[in-house]
Short mmCIF file of C-alpha atoms in Angstrom, two decimals:
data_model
loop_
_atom_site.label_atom_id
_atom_site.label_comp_id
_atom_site.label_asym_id
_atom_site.label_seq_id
_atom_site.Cartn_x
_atom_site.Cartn_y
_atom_site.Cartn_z
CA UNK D 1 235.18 62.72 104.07
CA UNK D 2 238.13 61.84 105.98
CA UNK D 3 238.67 62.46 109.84
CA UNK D 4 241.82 60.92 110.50
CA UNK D 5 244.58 63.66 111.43
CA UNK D 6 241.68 65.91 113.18
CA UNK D 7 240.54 62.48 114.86
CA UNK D 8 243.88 61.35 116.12
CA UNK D 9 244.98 64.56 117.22
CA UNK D 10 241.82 64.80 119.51
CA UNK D 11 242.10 61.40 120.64
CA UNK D 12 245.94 62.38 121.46
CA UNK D 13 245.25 65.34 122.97
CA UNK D 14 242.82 63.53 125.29
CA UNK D 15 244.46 60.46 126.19
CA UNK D 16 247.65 62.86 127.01
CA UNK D 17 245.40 64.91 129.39
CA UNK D 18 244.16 61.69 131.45
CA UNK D 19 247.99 61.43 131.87
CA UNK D 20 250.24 58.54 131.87
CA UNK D 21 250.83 56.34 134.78
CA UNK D 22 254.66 56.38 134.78
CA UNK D 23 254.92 59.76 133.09
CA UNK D 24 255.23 61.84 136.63
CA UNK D 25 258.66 60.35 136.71
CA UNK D 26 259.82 62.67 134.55
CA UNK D 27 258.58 65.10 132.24
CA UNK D 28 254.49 64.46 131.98
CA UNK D 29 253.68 65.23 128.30
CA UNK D 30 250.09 64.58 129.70
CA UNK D 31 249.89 67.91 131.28
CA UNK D 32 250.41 70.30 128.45
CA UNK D 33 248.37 71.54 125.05
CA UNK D 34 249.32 69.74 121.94
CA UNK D 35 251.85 71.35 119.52
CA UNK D 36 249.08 71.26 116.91
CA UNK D 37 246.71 73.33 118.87
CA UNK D 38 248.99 76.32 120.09
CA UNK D 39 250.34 76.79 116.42
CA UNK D 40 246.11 76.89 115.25
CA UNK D 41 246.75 80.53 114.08
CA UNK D 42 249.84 79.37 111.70
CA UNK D 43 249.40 75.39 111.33
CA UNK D 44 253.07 75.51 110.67
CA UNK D 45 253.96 72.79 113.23
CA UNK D 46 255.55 69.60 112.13
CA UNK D 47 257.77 66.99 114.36
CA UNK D 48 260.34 65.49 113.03
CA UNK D 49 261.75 63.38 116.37
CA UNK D 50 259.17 60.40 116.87
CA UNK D 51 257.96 58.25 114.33
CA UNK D 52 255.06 55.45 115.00
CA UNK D 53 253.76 51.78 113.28
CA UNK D 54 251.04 49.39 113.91
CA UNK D 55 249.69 46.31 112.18
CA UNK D 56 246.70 44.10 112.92
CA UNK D 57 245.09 41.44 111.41
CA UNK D 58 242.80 42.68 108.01
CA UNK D 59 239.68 40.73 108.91
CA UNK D 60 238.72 40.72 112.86
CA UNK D 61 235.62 38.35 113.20
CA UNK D 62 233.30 39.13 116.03
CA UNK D 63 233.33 36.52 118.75
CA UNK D 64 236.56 35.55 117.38
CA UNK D 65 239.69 34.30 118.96
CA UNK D 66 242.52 36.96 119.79
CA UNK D 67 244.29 37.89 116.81
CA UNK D 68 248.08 39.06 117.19
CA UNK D 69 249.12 42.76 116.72
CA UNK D 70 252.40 44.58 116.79
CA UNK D 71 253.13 48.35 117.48
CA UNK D 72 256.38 50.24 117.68
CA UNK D 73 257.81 54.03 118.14
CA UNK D 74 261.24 54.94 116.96
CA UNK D 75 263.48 58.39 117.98
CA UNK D 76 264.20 59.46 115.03
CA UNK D 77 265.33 62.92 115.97
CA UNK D 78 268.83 63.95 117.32
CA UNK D 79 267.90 64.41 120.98
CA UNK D 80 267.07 62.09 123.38
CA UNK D 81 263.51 62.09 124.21
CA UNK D 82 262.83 61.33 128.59
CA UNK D 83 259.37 59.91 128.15
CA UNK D 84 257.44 59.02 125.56
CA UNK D 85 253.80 58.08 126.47
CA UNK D 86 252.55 55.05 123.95
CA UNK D 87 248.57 54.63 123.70
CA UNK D 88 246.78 52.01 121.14
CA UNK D 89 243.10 51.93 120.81
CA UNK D 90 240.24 50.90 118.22
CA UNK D 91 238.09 53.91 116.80
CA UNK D 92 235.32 54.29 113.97
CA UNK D 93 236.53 56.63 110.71
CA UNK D 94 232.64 58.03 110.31
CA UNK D 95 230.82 61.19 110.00
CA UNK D 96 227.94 60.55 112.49
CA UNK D 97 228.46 63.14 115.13
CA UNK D 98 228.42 60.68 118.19
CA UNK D 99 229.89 57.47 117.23
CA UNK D 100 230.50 54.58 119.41
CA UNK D 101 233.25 53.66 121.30
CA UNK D 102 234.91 50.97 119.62
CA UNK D 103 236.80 50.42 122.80
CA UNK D 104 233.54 48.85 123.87
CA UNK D 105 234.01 46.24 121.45
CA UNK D 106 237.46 45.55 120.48
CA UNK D 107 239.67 44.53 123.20
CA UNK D 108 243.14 45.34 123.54
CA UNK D 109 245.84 42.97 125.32
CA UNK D 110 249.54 44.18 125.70
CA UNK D 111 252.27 41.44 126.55
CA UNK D 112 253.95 42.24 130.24
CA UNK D 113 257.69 41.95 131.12
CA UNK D 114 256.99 38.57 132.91
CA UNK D 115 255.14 36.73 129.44
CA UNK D 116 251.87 37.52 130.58
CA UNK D 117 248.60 39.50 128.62
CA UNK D 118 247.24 42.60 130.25
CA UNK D 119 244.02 44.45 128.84
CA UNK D 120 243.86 47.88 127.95
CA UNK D 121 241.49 49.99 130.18
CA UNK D 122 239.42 53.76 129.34
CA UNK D 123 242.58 55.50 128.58
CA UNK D 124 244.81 53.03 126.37
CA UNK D 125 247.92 53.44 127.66
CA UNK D 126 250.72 51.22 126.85
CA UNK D 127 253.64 52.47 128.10
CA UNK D 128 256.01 55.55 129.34
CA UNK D 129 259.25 55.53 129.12
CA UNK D 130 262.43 57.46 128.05
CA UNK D 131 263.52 56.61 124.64
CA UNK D 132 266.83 57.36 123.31
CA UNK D 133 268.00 58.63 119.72
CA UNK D 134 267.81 56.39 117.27
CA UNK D 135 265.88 53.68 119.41
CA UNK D 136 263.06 51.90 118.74
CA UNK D 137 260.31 50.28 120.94
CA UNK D 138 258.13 47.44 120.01
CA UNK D 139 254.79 46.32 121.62
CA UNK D 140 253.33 42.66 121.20
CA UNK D 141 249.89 43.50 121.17
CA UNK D 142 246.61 40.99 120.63
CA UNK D 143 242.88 42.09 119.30
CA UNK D 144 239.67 40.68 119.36
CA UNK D 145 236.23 41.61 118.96
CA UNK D 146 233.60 40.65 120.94
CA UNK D 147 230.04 39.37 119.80
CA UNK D 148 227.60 42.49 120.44
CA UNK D 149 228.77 44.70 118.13
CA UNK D 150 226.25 46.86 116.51
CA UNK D 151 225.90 47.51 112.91
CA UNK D 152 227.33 51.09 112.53
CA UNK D 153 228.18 52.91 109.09
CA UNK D 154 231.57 53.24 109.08
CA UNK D 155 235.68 51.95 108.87
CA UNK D 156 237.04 50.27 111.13
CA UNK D 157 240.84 51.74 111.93
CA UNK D 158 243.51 51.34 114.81
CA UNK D 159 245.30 53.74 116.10
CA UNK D 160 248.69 54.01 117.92
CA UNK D 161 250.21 57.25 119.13
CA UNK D 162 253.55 58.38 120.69
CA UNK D 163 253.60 61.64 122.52
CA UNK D 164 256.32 63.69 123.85
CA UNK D 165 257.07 66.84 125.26
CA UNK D 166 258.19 69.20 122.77
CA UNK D 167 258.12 73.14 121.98
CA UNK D 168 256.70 75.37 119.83
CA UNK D 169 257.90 78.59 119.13
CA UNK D 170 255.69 81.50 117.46
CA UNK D 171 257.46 83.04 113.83
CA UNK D 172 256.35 86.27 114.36
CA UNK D 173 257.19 86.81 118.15
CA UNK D 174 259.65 83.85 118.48
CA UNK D 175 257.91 83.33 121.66
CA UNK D 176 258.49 79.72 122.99
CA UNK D 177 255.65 77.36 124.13
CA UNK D 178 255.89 73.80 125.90
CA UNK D 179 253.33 71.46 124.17
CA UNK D 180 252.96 67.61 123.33
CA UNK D 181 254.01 66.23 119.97
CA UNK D 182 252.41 63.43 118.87
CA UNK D 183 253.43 60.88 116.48
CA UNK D 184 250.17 59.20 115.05
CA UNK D 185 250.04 55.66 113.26
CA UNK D 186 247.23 53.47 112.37
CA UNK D 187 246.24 50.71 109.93
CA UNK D 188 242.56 49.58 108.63
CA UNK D 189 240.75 46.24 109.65
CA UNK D 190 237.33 44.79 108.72
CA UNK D 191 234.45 43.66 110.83
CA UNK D 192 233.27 40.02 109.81
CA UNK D 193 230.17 38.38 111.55
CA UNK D 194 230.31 34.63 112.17
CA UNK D 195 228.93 32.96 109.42
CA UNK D 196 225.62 30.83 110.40
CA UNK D 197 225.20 27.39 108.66
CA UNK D 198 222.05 27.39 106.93
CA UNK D 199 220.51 23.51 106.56
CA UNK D 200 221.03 21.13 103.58
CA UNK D 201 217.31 21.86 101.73
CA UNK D 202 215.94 18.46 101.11
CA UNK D 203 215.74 17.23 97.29
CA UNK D 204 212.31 17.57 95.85
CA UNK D 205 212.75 14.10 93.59
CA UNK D 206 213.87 11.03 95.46
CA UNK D 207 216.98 10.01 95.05
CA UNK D 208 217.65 6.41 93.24
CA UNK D 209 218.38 3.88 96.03
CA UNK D 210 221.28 1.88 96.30
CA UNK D 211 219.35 -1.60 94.93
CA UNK D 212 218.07 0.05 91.74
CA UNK D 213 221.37 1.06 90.60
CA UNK D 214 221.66 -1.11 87.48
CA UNK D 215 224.31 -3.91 87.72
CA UNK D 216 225.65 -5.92 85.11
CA UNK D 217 225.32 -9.73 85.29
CA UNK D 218 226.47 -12.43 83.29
CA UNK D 219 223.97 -15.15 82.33
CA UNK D 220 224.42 -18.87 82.70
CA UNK D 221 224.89 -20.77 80.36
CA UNK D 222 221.69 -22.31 78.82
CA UNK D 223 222.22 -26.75 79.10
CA UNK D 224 223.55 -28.04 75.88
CA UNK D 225 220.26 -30.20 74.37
CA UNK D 226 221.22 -33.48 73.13
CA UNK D 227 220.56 -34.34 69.13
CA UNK D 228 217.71 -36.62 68.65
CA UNK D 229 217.42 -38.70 65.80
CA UNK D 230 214.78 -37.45 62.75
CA UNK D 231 212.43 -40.10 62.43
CA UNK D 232 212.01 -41.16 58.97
CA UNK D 233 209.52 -40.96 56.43
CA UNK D 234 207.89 -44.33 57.27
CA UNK D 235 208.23 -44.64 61.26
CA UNK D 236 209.15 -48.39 62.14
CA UNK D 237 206.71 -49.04 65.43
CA UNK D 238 209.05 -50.90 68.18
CA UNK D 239 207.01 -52.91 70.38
CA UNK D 240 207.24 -51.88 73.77
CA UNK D 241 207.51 -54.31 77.51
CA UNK D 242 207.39 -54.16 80.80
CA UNK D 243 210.04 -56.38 81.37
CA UNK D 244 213.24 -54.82 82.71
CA UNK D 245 214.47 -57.74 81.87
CA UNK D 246 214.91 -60.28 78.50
CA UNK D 247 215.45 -63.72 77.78
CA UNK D 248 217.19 -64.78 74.54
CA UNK D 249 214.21 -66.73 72.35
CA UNK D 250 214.82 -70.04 70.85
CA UNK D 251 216.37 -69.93 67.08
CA UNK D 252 213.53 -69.53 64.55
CA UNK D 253 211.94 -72.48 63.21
CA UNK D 254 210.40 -72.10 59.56
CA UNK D 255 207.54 -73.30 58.97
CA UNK D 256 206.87 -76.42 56.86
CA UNK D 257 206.38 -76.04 53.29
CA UNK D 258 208.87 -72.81 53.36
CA UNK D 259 212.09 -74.15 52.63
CA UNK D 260 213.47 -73.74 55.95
CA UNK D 261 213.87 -69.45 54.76
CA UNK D 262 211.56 -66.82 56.06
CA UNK D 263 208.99 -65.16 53.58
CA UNK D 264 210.30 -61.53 52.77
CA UNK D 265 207.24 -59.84 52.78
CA UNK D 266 207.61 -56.87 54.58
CA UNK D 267 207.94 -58.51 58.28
CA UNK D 268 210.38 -56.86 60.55
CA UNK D 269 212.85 -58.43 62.83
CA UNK D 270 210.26 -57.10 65.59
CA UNK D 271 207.80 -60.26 64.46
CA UNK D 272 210.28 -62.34 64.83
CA UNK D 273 209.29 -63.99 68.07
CA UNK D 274 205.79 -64.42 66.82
CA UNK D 275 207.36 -66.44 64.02
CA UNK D 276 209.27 -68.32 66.42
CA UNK D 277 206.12 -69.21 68.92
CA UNK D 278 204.33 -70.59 65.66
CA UNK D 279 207.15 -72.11 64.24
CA UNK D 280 207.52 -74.14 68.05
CA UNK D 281 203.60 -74.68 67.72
CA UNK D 282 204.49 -76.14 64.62
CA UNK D 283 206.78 -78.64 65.69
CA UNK D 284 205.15 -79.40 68.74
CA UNK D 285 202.11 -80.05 66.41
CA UNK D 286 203.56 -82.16 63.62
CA UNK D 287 205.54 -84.54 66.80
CA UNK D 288 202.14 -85.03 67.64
CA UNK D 289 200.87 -86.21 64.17
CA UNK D 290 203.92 -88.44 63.59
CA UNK D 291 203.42 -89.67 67.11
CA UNK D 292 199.43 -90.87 66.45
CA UNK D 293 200.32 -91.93 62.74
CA UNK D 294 203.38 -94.78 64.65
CA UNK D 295 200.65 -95.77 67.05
CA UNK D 296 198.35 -95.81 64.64
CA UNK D 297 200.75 -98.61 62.97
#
């Protein structure tokens, strides 16, 4: 169920009685019944002469910074209007029968003359001021909603209205009656708590650490082996020594009764030596005999 016009024309009607600060230099629009109320009996009232905007930000967050906001009224009509009393305030579109006050929530800021911010108090009032045909008036306004706002059913809307002093005159009597016509604007925002960071749950399997990640290495080379010889069939034995050392032996003497040539019988150069020892035995042997057998002569 909607409530706007009925809404906004009460809220008008109200903030016109509690009356405009400026508005008793000239003609106080405060002090007389709005248009829509005397005509109740016909409903036939419409104004034509004041028009009104306003834009806020979509998505207010409570506890928020101050978001920016811009209102305006234009003359439209063909008259020149001497004051026209400008109000802005926060309200809640719902069907509970007492609502809250969502001037108790969301501030309002206007910008002064001089650059600076001034709030808003109980009756919302903006400005008063004469406002010719064809002009228009614009308000730098700035929201914001403050953290201990309670969780009502309900949209969120802003309202601006411009009220002037107009007439209404009766069809069937053509009697003439001063009353306030109001010029109602307002445009729809959202209410956004602060989101609260929740923390990181903890993994349930443990994570791989850095040192078992698997790396990729390149092996060394294995040491080149070095060939050894096949021994063959029949192994030769090589004497072994001691000696770090060698001496060349003495030439091989054969012994007597072999024709000076060594028997081929299987001996290996590795006997050789041996041969050589006997073969000086020998020698030194047969001196001897030839030596007895001359003294012996």
């Amino acid at each position: 169920m909607k409530y706007r016009p009925a809404v906004l024309a009460a809220a008008a009607s109200a903030a016109l009685l509690a009356g405009p600060p400026a508005a008793s230099a000239a003609e106080d629009p405060g002090a007389l019944p709005t248009c829509t109320d005397v005509s109740t009996s016909y409903g036939d009232y419409e104004q034509d002469e004041l028009t009104a905007s306003v834009d806020v930000a979509p998505v207010l967050v409570a506890g928020g910074d101050w978001q920016p906001a811009r209102a305006s009224v234009t003359n439209v009509g063909e008259r020149d209007l001497p004051v026209v009393v400008v109000r802005a305030y926060p309200w809640l579109q719902t069907g509970e029968p007492d609502p809250p006050d969502m001037r108790d929530y969301v501030k309002t800021e206007t910008r002064t003359a001089d650059g600076g911010w001034r709030e808003l108090d109980e009756t919302a009032w903006i400005d008063a001021s004469p406002l010719k045909s064809g002009e228009t008036r614009t308000y730098e306004l700035r929201v914001r909603v403050v953290g201990n706002l309670p969780r009502t059913p309900g949209g969120s809307e802003y309202a601006l209205t411009g009220a002037f002093a107009d007439v209404y005159r009766f069809p069937d009597t053509g009697k003439e009656v001063p009353c306030t016509g109001v010029a109602p604007a307002n445009d729809t925002f959202r209410i956004e708590r602060p989101a609260t960071t929740s923390p990181t749950p903890r993994p349930t399997t443990p994570r791989p650490t850095p040192s078992a990640t698997p790396t990729t290495t390149t092996p060394a080379p294995k040491p080149t082996r070095t060939p050894t010889t096949t021994p063959s069939a029949t192994p030769t034995p090589t004497p072994t020594s001691s000696a770090t050392t060698s001496t060349p032996s003495a030439p091989a003497v054969p012994p007597p009764g072999t024709g000076g040539e060594m028997a081929g019988t299987g001996t290996s150069d590795a006997t050789v030596p041996l041969a050589a020892a006997a073969g000086a035995l020998a020698l030194l042997g047969g001196g001897a005999v030839l030596l007895a057998r001359r003294r012996r002569r």
